XYZ file of C-alpha atoms in Angstrom:
682
model
C 12.403 9.289 -18.004
C 9.252 11.263 -18.563
C 7.539 12.383 -15.425
C 4.352 10.672 -14.320
C 2.313 13.786 -15.042
C 1.530 12.339 -18.470
C 0.261 8.978 -17.382
C -3.197 8.716 -15.854
C -6.146 9.845 -17.949
C -9.351 9.407 -15.972
C -12.411 11.558 -16.242
C -13.765 13.091 -13.048
C -17.533 13.239 -12.681
C -19.341 16.505 -12.447
C -19.276 17.983 -9.002
C -22.757 19.391 -8.819
C -24.717 19.120 -5.620
C -25.637 15.517 -4.837
C -26.903 15.830 -1.299
C -29.947 13.676 -2.139
C -27.853 10.701 -3.223
C -27.309 7.827 -0.818
C -23.713 7.659 0.368
C -22.966 7.025 4.059
C -25.837 4.622 4.797
C -26.547 2.163 7.588
C -26.624 -0.783 5.181
C -23.319 0.341 3.665
C -21.749 0.470 7.129
C -23.085 -3.013 7.961
C -21.823 -4.506 4.672
C -18.467 -2.761 5.075
C -18.220 -3.952 8.676
C -18.845 -7.590 7.770
C -16.307 -7.494 4.936
C -13.886 -5.762 7.295
C -14.087 -8.430 9.983
C -13.457 -11.218 7.465
C -10.690 -9.460 5.523
C -8.848 -8.220 8.600
C -8.849 -11.636 10.235
C -7.635 -13.201 6.990
C -4.880 -10.605 6.584
C -3.582 -11.047 10.146
C -3.583 -14.823 9.783
C -1.980 -14.878 6.344
C 0.604 -12.219 7.244
C 1.865 -14.144 10.264
C 1.549 -17.567 8.655
C 3.250 -17.039 5.302
C 4.512 -13.437 5.458
C 1.999 -12.119 2.902
C -0.984 -9.786 3.054
C -3.454 -8.780 0.382
C -5.016 -5.442 -0.542
C -8.651 -5.234 0.577
C -9.928 -2.154 -1.244
C -10.589 -3.635 -4.687
C -12.071 -6.977 -3.493
C -14.342 -5.010 -1.146
C -15.524 -2.827 -4.042
C -16.384 -5.901 -6.117
C -18.248 -7.610 -3.251
C -20.089 -4.389 -2.408
C -21.305 -4.012 -5.993
C -22.457 -7.633 -6.052
C -24.595 -7.034 -2.931
C -25.879 -3.490 -3.429
C -26.946 -4.093 -7.030
C -30.047 -5.803 -5.577
C -31.133 -2.438 -4.100
C -32.599 -0.148 -6.747
C -31.652 3.024 -4.859
C -27.942 2.243 -4.436
C -25.314 4.649 -5.738
C -21.712 4.509 -6.831
C -20.846 6.701 -3.832
C -22.452 4.180 -1.454
C -20.335 1.410 -2.974
C -17.313 3.643 -2.468
C -18.110 3.966 1.236
C -18.222 0.169 1.638
C -14.792 -0.323 0.066
C -13.455 2.589 2.121
C -14.503 0.979 5.399
C -13.094 -2.420 4.434
C -9.809 -1.105 3.073
C -9.079 0.962 6.193
C -9.413 -2.029 8.489
C -7.567 -4.384 6.169
C -4.622 -2.003 6.079
C -4.619 -1.648 9.868
C -3.725 -5.343 10.064
C -0.157 -4.311 9.131
C 0.299 -3.613 12.851
C 1.374 -7.279 12.944
C 4.733 -5.993 11.694
C 5.436 -4.569 15.173
C 3.109 -5.767 17.954
C 4.224 -9.453 17.929
C 7.673 -8.088 18.766
C 6.451 -7.579 22.352
C 5.934 -11.341 22.582
C 9.187 -12.111 20.775
C 11.251 -10.052 23.267
C 9.423 -11.773 26.143
C 7.527 -8.738 27.455
C 4.034 -10.003 26.684
C 2.873 -13.611 26.791
C -0.252 -12.737 24.811
C -2.089 -9.693 23.500
C -4.210 -7.879 26.138
C -7.490 -7.214 24.350
C -8.296 -3.665 25.419
C -4.705 -2.454 25.243
C -4.130 -3.922 21.783
C -7.499 -2.671 20.568
C -6.805 0.819 21.899
C -3.382 0.993 20.229
C -4.924 0.072 16.870
C -7.935 2.358 17.278
C -6.100 5.452 18.520
C -3.234 5.087 16.040
C -5.646 4.404 13.183
C -7.905 7.365 13.992
C -4.836 9.604 14.146
C -3.872 8.269 10.711
C -7.275 9.307 9.383
C -6.991 12.769 10.933
C -3.482 13.369 9.594
C -4.565 12.315 6.108
C -7.401 14.873 5.940
C -5.270 18.005 5.329
C -3.029 15.868 3.114
C -5.958 15.203 0.758
C -5.756 18.679 -0.736
C -1.959 18.563 -0.974
C -1.425 15.027 -2.303
C -4.703 14.141 -4.037
C -6.617 17.091 -5.481
C -3.545 19.291 -5.836
C -1.120 16.614 -7.027
C -0.358 14.700 -10.229
C 0.601 11.487 -8.399
C -0.853 8.495 -10.278
C -2.451 6.580 -7.332
C -2.746 3.332 -9.368
C -5.017 1.465 -6.972
C -7.174 4.530 -6.348
C -7.673 4.906 -10.096
C -8.319 1.166 -10.455
C -10.900 1.248 -7.673
C -12.701 4.189 -9.282
C -12.797 2.481 -12.670
C -14.258 -0.677 -11.133
C -16.978 1.321 -9.408
C -17.785 3.188 -12.631
C -18.027 0.231 -14.992
C -19.808 -1.853 -12.371
C -22.470 0.773 -11.653
C -25.705 -0.928 -12.695
C -27.359 2.462 -13.255
C -24.972 3.211 -16.129
C -25.819 1.241 -19.288
C -23.415 2.678 -21.834
C -21.500 0.849 -24.533
C -18.194 2.065 -23.103
C -19.048 0.687 -19.678
C -20.024 -2.652 -21.189
C -16.780 -2.881 -23.144
C -14.777 -1.668 -20.165
C -16.366 -4.316 -17.967
C -15.255 -6.968 -20.455
C -11.705 -5.632 -20.303
C -11.724 -5.829 -16.500
C -13.263 -9.326 -16.478
C -10.813 -10.838 -18.958
C -7.859 -9.199 -17.222
C -9.107 -10.496 -13.874
C -9.669 -14.027 -15.198
C -6.129 -14.275 -16.566
C -4.604 -12.764 -13.430
C -6.559 -15.069 -11.105
C -5.735 -18.073 -13.289
C -2.034 -17.222 -13.079
C -2.278 -17.083 -9.286
C -4.196 -20.373 -9.133
C -1.686 -22.187 -11.346
C 1.225 -20.907 -9.288
C -0.345 -21.959 -5.972
C -1.037 -25.383 -7.495
C 2.652 -25.433 -8.510
C 1.635 -26.218 -12.060
C 3.209 -22.906 -13.091
C 6.102 -21.084 -11.456
C 5.241 -17.851 -9.662
C 8.656 -16.347 -10.308
C 11.814 -16.634 -12.356
C 15.206 -16.271 -10.715
C 18.864 -17.058 -11.161
C 21.815 -16.764 -8.776
C 25.328 -16.322 -10.128
C 28.813 -15.101 -9.286
C 29.936 -11.547 -9.966
C 33.701 -11.413 -9.573
C 34.538 -12.576 -6.067
C 30.966 -12.032 -4.933
C 27.521 -13.178 -6.026
C 24.067 -11.839 -6.732
C 20.727 -12.914 -8.113
C 18.192 -11.625 -10.549
C 14.577 -12.610 -10.586
C 11.041 -11.444 -11.081
C 7.608 -12.359 -9.908
C 5.263 -13.543 -12.646
C 2.558 -11.282 -11.290
C 0.095 -9.858 -13.781
C -1.061 -7.440 -11.068
C 2.385 -5.812 -11.100
C 2.052 -5.342 -14.865
C -1.215 -3.538 -14.167
C 0.413 -1.373 -11.505
C 3.258 -0.509 -13.868
C 0.819 0.456 -16.630
C -0.932 2.845 -14.252
C 2.108 4.488 -12.618
C 4.096 4.989 -15.826
C 7.756 5.011 -16.779
C 9.260 7.561 -14.410
C 8.483 5.695 -11.189
C 9.149 2.295 -12.760
C 12.576 3.250 -14.097
C 13.526 4.909 -10.798
C 12.698 1.672 -8.982
C 14.678 -0.288 -11.583
C 17.716 1.907 -10.938
C 17.375 1.279 -7.201
C 17.179 -2.462 -7.809
C 20.297 -2.295 -10.008
C 22.240 -0.543 -7.240
C 21.219 -3.190 -4.712
C 21.641 -6.345 -6.789
C 24.528 -5.455 -9.079
C 26.651 -3.229 -6.862
C 25.897 -3.689 -3.163
C 25.140 -7.419 -2.943
C 28.200 -8.445 -5.022
C 30.357 -6.176 -2.843
C 29.080 -7.381 0.537
C 29.043 -11.049 -0.471
C 32.797 -11.132 -1.122
C 34.432 -13.591 1.270
C 31.147 -15.292 2.242
C 30.890 -17.848 -0.565
C 33.040 -20.643 0.854
C 30.938 -23.776 1.182
C 27.574 -21.984 1.305
C 24.918 -22.121 -1.425
C 24.997 -18.919 -3.461
C 21.259 -18.337 -3.014
C 21.543 -18.501 0.801
C 24.432 -16.026 0.805
C 22.617 -13.581 -1.471
C 19.406 -13.784 0.581
C 21.309 -13.225 3.835
C 23.301 -10.282 2.496
C 20.163 -8.662 1.093
C 18.055 -9.067 4.244
C 20.740 -8.290 6.834
C 22.746 -5.577 5.054
C 21.420 -4.209 1.777
C 17.862 -3.638 3.023
C 19.229 -1.432 5.797
C 21.057 0.629 3.178
C 17.793 0.899 1.250
C 16.066 1.995 4.454
C 18.710 4.720 4.849
C 18.011 5.937 1.314
C 14.294 5.939 2.067
C 14.868 7.894 5.274
C 16.713 10.723 3.492
C 14.268 10.618 0.580
C 11.361 10.749 3.022
C 12.727 13.860 4.727
C 13.365 15.481 1.341
C 9.870 14.520 0.177
C 8.391 16.166 3.273
C 10.434 19.313 2.620
C 9.176 19.393 -0.978
C 5.517 18.911 -0.090
C 5.396 20.964 3.105
C 4.266 24.025 1.160
C 1.301 22.196 -0.461
C 0.463 20.713 2.964
C 0.391 24.171 4.559
C -1.686 25.438 1.627
C -4.046 22.492 2.074
C -4.473 23.333 5.760
C -5.148 26.982 4.890
C -7.686 25.959 2.249
C -9.355 23.656 4.761
C -9.574 26.508 7.273
C -10.954 28.821 4.586
C -13.557 26.208 3.635
C -14.535 25.802 7.282
C -15.053 29.566 7.644
C -17.111 29.628 4.444
C -19.429 26.921 5.729
C -19.807 28.598 9.135
C -20.686 31.859 7.387
C -23.464 30.124 5.489
C -21.619 30.057 2.170
C -21.968 27.275 -0.386
C -19.170 24.747 -0.778
C -19.127 22.001 -3.372
C -19.963 18.562 -1.973
C -16.683 17.134 -3.245
C -14.668 19.704 -1.270
C -16.294 19.226 2.133
C -13.794 17.652 4.519
C -14.296 17.147 8.224
C -13.729 20.730 9.479
C -10.064 21.383 10.186
C -10.890 22.643 13.690
C -12.437 19.270 14.540
C -9.450 17.495 12.976
C -7.008 19.491 15.112
C -9.120 18.945 18.223
C -9.275 15.174 17.676
C -5.498 15.005 17.141
C -4.800 16.943 20.354
C -7.380 15.058 22.420
C -6.040 11.740 21.107
C -2.831 12.456 22.986
C -4.751 11.826 26.223
C -5.412 8.118 25.509
C -1.914 7.858 24.004
C -0.448 9.148 27.288
C -2.776 6.885 29.263
C -1.733 3.799 27.326
C 1.938 4.645 27.826
C 1.412 5.219 31.575
C -0.337 1.856 31.945
C 2.468 0.213 29.979
C 5.250 1.638 32.187
C 3.419 1.281 35.524
C 5.272 -1.069 37.860
C 8.184 -1.642 35.462
C 11.907 -0.940 35.752
C 11.460 2.382 33.894
C 8.523 3.638 35.988
C 10.773 6.128 37.811
C 11.125 8.115 34.560
C 7.521 7.790 33.427
C 6.748 11.517 33.112
C 9.727 12.278 30.873
C 9.237 9.171 28.720
C 5.533 9.887 28.177
C 6.179 13.558 27.382
C 8.778 12.650 24.762
C 6.601 9.866 23.298
C 3.545 12.124 22.997
C 5.533 14.895 21.295
C 7.197 12.294 19.073
C 3.807 10.838 18.091
C 2.507 14.290 17.163
C 5.500 15.200 14.998
C 6.437 11.794 13.580
C 2.774 11.155 12.817
C 2.742 14.002 10.308
C 6.049 12.836 8.792
C 5.027 9.216 8.255
C 1.515 10.169 7.129
C 2.883 12.459 4.418
C 5.571 10.022 3.292
C 3.279 6.974 3.245
C 0.616 8.923 1.398
C 3.218 9.959 -1.158
C 4.402 6.346 -1.554
C 0.824 5.198 -2.114
C 0.505 7.874 -4.772
C 3.657 6.627 -6.498
C 3.120 2.860 -6.650
C -0.052 2.031 -4.728
C -0.760 0.818 -1.202
C -0.217 -2.889 -1.914
C 3.340 -2.388 -3.144
C 4.432 0.329 -0.709
C 7.282 -0.857 1.551
C 5.485 -0.207 4.848
C 7.886 -2.553 6.631
C 10.652 -0.140 5.606
C 8.661 2.671 7.171
C 8.341 0.474 10.249
C 12.137 0.246 10.412
C 12.455 4.032 10.254
C 9.734 4.502 12.872
C 11.405 2.090 15.307
C 14.841 3.679 14.801
C 13.501 7.185 15.382
C 11.445 6.062 18.380
C 14.385 4.263 19.947
C 16.694 7.241 19.431
C 14.190 9.607 21.063
C 13.732 7.293 24.056
C 17.442 6.635 24.528
C 18.095 10.383 24.335
C 16.000 11.035 27.456
C 16.598 7.814 29.368
C 19.883 6.272 28.263
C 20.515 2.635 27.400
C 19.500 1.214 30.775
C 21.627 0.264 33.770
C 20.559 -3.405 33.826
C 19.331 -6.042 31.417
C 15.830 -5.828 32.917
C 15.718 -2.065 32.418
C 17.023 -2.395 28.859
C 14.343 -4.986 28.068
C 11.705 -2.629 29.460
C 13.015 0.178 27.232
C 12.953 -2.113 24.191
C 9.343 -3.078 24.917
C 8.383 0.575 25.493
C 10.008 1.476 22.165
C 8.017 -1.182 20.310
C 4.782 -0.126 22.025
C 5.258 3.546 21.135
C 6.339 2.676 17.594
C 3.189 0.561 17.141
C 1.002 3.642 17.656
C 3.002 5.685 15.139
C 3.084 2.759 12.710
C -0.717 2.573 12.750
C -0.733 6.216 11.649
C 1.620 5.299 8.809
C -0.334 2.292 7.537
C -3.692 4.049 7.612
C -2.335 7.113 5.820
C -0.796 4.811 3.207
C -4.255 3.479 2.426
C -6.518 6.461 3.144
C -5.169 8.783 0.482
C -5.630 5.987 -2.066
C -9.279 5.740 -0.977
C -9.714 9.515 -1.096
C -8.372 9.456 -4.666
C -11.051 6.918 -5.555
C -13.608 9.154 -3.885
C -12.425 12.164 -5.861
C -12.847 10.282 -9.141
C -16.390 9.053 -8.374
C -17.648 12.326 -6.913
C -17.734 11.255 -3.247
C -18.188 13.633 -0.329
C -14.820 13.721 1.504
C -16.175 14.159 5.040
C -18.482 11.164 4.665
C -15.605 9.067 3.364
C -13.410 10.234 6.255
C -16.087 9.206 8.741
C -16.206 5.832 6.984
C -12.439 5.546 7.405
C -12.795 6.044 11.164
C -15.565 3.413 11.269
C -13.322 1.005 9.374
C -10.485 1.586 11.832
C -12.767 0.799 14.782
C -14.039 -2.397 13.121
C -10.474 -3.507 12.448
C -9.287 -2.662 15.959
C -12.043 -4.853 17.417
C -11.029 -7.988 15.493
C -7.215 -7.762 15.445
C -6.532 -8.669 19.153
C -8.469 -11.977 19.236
C -6.897 -13.115 15.952
C -3.423 -12.262 17.290
C -4.160 -14.210 20.467
C -5.451 -17.141 18.437
C -2.210 -17.232 16.448
C -0.085 -16.903 19.583
C -1.898 -19.692 21.423
C -2.000 -22.034 18.423
C 1.522 -21.530 17.067
C 3.604 -18.935 18.907
C 6.296 -16.818 17.242
C 9.825 -17.818 16.350
C 12.360 -16.307 18.733
C 9.847 -15.920 21.560
C 10.364 -17.759 24.883
C 9.024 -21.318 24.632
C 8.363 -21.183 20.887
C 8.051 -24.606 19.274
C 9.247 -25.864 15.926
C 5.930 -24.939 14.264
C 6.078 -21.351 15.513
C 5.214 -18.607 13.037
C 8.125 -16.747 11.499
C 6.519 -13.263 11.743
C 9.528 -12.039 9.714
C 8.832 -8.301 9.830
C 8.171 -8.304 13.573
C 11.360 -10.300 14.201
C 13.445 -7.886 12.118
C 11.995 -4.785 13.759
C 12.393 -6.292 17.247
C 16.054 -7.011 16.539
C 16.518 -3.445 15.357
C 14.936 -2.041 18.525
C 17.214 -4.250 20.619
C 20.264 -3.026 18.700
C 19.464 0.697 19.036
C 18.326 0.611 22.667
C 21.097 -1.798 23.658
C 23.758 0.327 21.946
C 24.895 -2.455 19.603
C 23.356 -1.215 16.350
C 25.709 -0.910 13.364
C 24.917 2.534 11.962
C 27.275 2.267 9.000
C 24.679 0.648 6.729
C 21.975 3.231 7.417
C 24.624 5.958 7.080
C 25.763 4.637 3.708
C 22.157 4.621 2.582
C 21.761 8.229 3.713
C 24.810 9.263 1.647
C 23.454 7.447 -1.416
C 20.105 9.121 -0.837
C 21.684 12.583 -0.862
C 23.410 11.730 -4.152
C 20.122 10.608 -5.714
C 18.415 13.816 -4.616
C 21.161 15.882 -6.291
C 20.857 13.859 -9.513
C 17.068 14.284 -9.487
C 17.278 18.054 -9.064
C 19.930 18.420 -11.792
C 17.941 16.187 -14.135
C 14.764 18.222 -13.695
C 16.690 21.480 -14.070
C 18.523 20.446 -17.250
C 15.405 18.978 -18.890
C 13.115 21.827 -17.758
C 10.977 19.398 -15.800
C 10.509 16.793 -18.532
C 12.516 14.112 -16.751
C 12.917 13.110 -13.112
C 14.390 10.461 -10.826
C 12.083 10.319 -7.760
C 14.424 9.627 -4.792
C 11.782 7.798 -2.788
C 11.064 5.477 -5.720
C 14.793 4.703 -6.014
C 14.898 3.927 -2.287
C 11.902 1.609 -2.636
C 13.641 -0.151 -5.510
C 16.683 -0.728 -3.294
C 14.620 -1.932 -0.332
C 12.094 -4.190 -2.064
C 13.036 -7.629 -3.435
C 13.805 -7.679 -7.157
C 10.780 -9.918 -7.691
C 8.497 -7.011 -6.805
C 10.462 -4.406 -8.729
C 11.178 -5.606 -12.255
C 7.632 -6.091 -13.495
C 6.516 -2.570 -12.552
C 8.775 -0.867 -15.140
C 7.878 -3.624 -17.632
C 4.242 -2.678 -17.134
C 5.225 0.970 -17.483
C 6.856 0.289 -20.854
C 3.800 -1.651 -22.044
C 1.528 1.169 -20.920
C 3.757 3.742 -22.619
C 3.560 2.030 -26.015
C -0.162 1.339 -25.595
C -0.776 5.023 -24.910
C 1.298 5.990 -27.961
C -0.912 3.689 -30.018
C -4.034 5.150 -28.364
C -2.998 8.689 -29.308
C -3.501 7.759 -32.985
C -7.058 6.465 -32.510
C -10.218 8.336 -33.439
C -11.020 8.799 -29.738
C -7.632 8.734 -27.902
C -9.132 9.298 -24.469
C -11.488 6.340 -24.828
C -8.709 4.115 -26.157
C -6.454 5.001 -23.220
C -9.260 4.309 -20.757
C -9.697 0.779 -22.133
C -6.010 0.172 -21.414
C -6.494 1.533 -17.900
C -9.453 -0.813 -17.398
C -7.447 -3.810 -18.612
C -4.653 -2.919 -16.151
C -7.322 -2.592 -13.465
C -8.570 -6.087 -14.239
C -5.067 -7.506 -13.798
C -4.996 -6.034 -10.283
C -8.557 -7.167 -9.494
C -8.017 -10.828 -10.366
C -4.954 -11.296 -8.195
C -6.518 -9.328 -5.320
C -9.712 -11.374 -5.320
C -7.827 -14.643 -5.513
C -5.691 -13.457 -2.603
C -8.842 -13.235 -0.499
C -9.937 -16.715 -1.526
C -6.491 -18.158 -0.903
C -6.312 -16.594 2.566
C -9.576 -18.343 3.432
C -8.265 -21.674 2.160
C -5.058 -21.307 4.189
C -7.078 -20.490 7.290
C -9.449 -23.415 6.805
C -6.739 -26.000 6.165
C -3.904 -24.704 8.357
C -1.491 -25.549 5.559
C 1.009 -23.140 4.047
C 0.553 -24.674 0.569
C -2.998 -26.042 0.570
C -3.447 -26.011 -3.230
C -0.152 -27.624 -4.251
C -0.759 -30.671 -6.443
C 2.780 -31.050 -7.743
C 6.127 -31.153 -5.993
C 9.572 -29.685 -6.535
C 10.344 -32.329 -9.170
C 8.028 -30.441 -11.527
C 9.939 -27.169 -11.081
C 11.457 -27.018 -14.575
C 8.227 -27.686 -16.519
C 6.433 -25.314 -14.122
C 8.903 -22.571 -15.000
C 8.248 -23.031 -18.721
C 4.484 -23.169 -18.235
C 4.527 -20.112 -15.980
C 6.590 -18.023 -18.409
C 4.463 -19.046 -21.407
C 1.167 -18.375 -19.625
C 2.383 -15.058 -18.194
C 3.832 -13.507 -21.329
C 1.182 -15.124 -23.532
C -1.555 -13.588 -21.395
C -0.015 -10.131 -21.627
C 0.292 -10.357 -25.418
C -3.207 -11.780 -25.910
C -4.926 -9.326 -23.546
C -3.370 -6.180 -24.995
C -3.904 -7.436 -28.542
C -7.556 -8.189 -27.752
C -8.044 -4.767 -26.112
C -6.477 -2.878 -29.004
C -8.568 -4.921 -31.451
C -11.728 -4.138 -29.482
C -10.929 -0.420 -29.619
C -10.135 -0.534 -33.343
C -13.363 -2.382 -34.180
C -15.591 0.052 -32.321
C -13.671 3.003 -33.781
C -14.338 1.749 -37.300
C -18.029 1.057 -36.681
C -20.121 3.360 -38.940
C -22.886 3.826 -36.388
C -22.454 6.265 -33.530
C -25.145 5.169 -31.119
C -24.353 2.860 -28.217
C -26.421 -0.109 -29.417
C -24.742 -0.107 -32.809
C -21.306 0.079 -31.207
C -22.170 -2.963 -29.105
C -23.461 -4.748 -32.192
C -20.283 -3.946 -34.122
C -18.212 -5.545 -31.375
C -20.414 -8.623 -31.139
C -20.435 -9.191 -34.904
C -16.656 -9.353 -34.926
């Protein structure tokens, strides 16, 4: 497994002074705010209704370009600000993985507007602040691939109407055709004309397991961008889960039950906890490994701040929000955090221990915030924000929060006190989880900014603005969903109640830890496996002199995520590997590789944009399958059609892209117009 250091080849624009260029503008903020309100509402609705969310960064970039192109003085950096605002708020909607738990456990009957808004805003702003010193450690000073950050930058570059080059024109075609095929695949699957996945369940000895994959062209694009190392590590994790752990734990559970139900139950109730244990150990190890670059990043930020105060010149692309302001905001944010916790405990069965609980929660938020910010940022760098297992991070956050609270308060002397502790755990964890989700997205955005020559401090201000926009819209949408449907497992929930699967799982976990009934053996087994993977990774890098690696966190993600999300990423990595080998033999290898990157970007764009459209259709119709035109009786033909369209699209797109590169390489003329003409003639 070659390390991902060889994978992404993207040119960075010159970093000369650009202070006169429009970047953080009023119109950009307004456009970003409008997109934010729509995307966040759609994400909250879709996430609770069908258990899915969509990435907002790339659709926002496309919409921004479509609007700002009518203004002659727009810039690529201004477009970047719009997508930054929208992506921050869209990501904040992941708070639905925890907050509905307060309704499910019966503590809240709805979502108090100002309290819910404050939790999202304070947690999100802390996520922005924690990600600022991480920028130097994990973005500018790291070789992490950041697939969606790279994709976003490429979209902004080829879509910049001020740039009229032949390469941009050809690159735009690659993105468009990739997007069309990807969106068409999504449309056909939602219509049930084509299957969206392939799967099979079968016996393994006395147990059972399943194997399956999503027919997602976007995952092929992600795999192309992240490369082989991460993809193979995830594949190994999936193999451990589906061919070792599930067959083992399913022994004795097959009598009279459908194999698929047994496998799904074993995976969700047992194997995912083992994967979470692996991720926990890998996360701690990752933090240990990157703590030195983080400290260096903080020192560099302090040095930059002193340089600016002394009147020295600092490149635009290295100007963060001053580290002193960052530290001050983080410390001062603990005041509203403490205030929210005091309001939450006031008049409850745990009010007598308010001071100790708040002190522990504030300290925990400070320390755990840095941990989850670093780990989530690293995960985004590995496989992108859309595919990062943030629900797994939510599990770790709730476990750590519950352990800290139980350590200072105990398990509770009555059922009412225990319920209050469970609710307090979920409330505290929600703040920390907002830090995690925002950091998961922010570093991806900062990578995009780095590649298009953005000013970091302006982008960081835009991130804060996006968080505030998102925090304003999340509470009313949550209340709308609660009043219209309710949540399964909550008191008085009807038969049409929303599943809210992540919130239900995390609530059950909080109840188990606080109530003293949690089975720690699964998380412990995962921790042991995680230690073993770390040892293998270190030995592999040592014996190969750094040429090969087995990223422990990627293995943990492969164990935790469903196989349908895992298999296609290494497939995309293999395709990208062979495409890059072919590109290395072209007349202009860098240009050839970039066309492959742009095609992979298009695959991500199409599915992302259709996700936005589909969320709107679901919201307008209230149906979980509003586009379905065929029923289950068409499942077999749909499987054949889906497989043929999926693999046929991959073959045709890469063949077309390589042909396009070869034709322009062989064109005798060297000017841009002739290169365009050579392509059109063929």
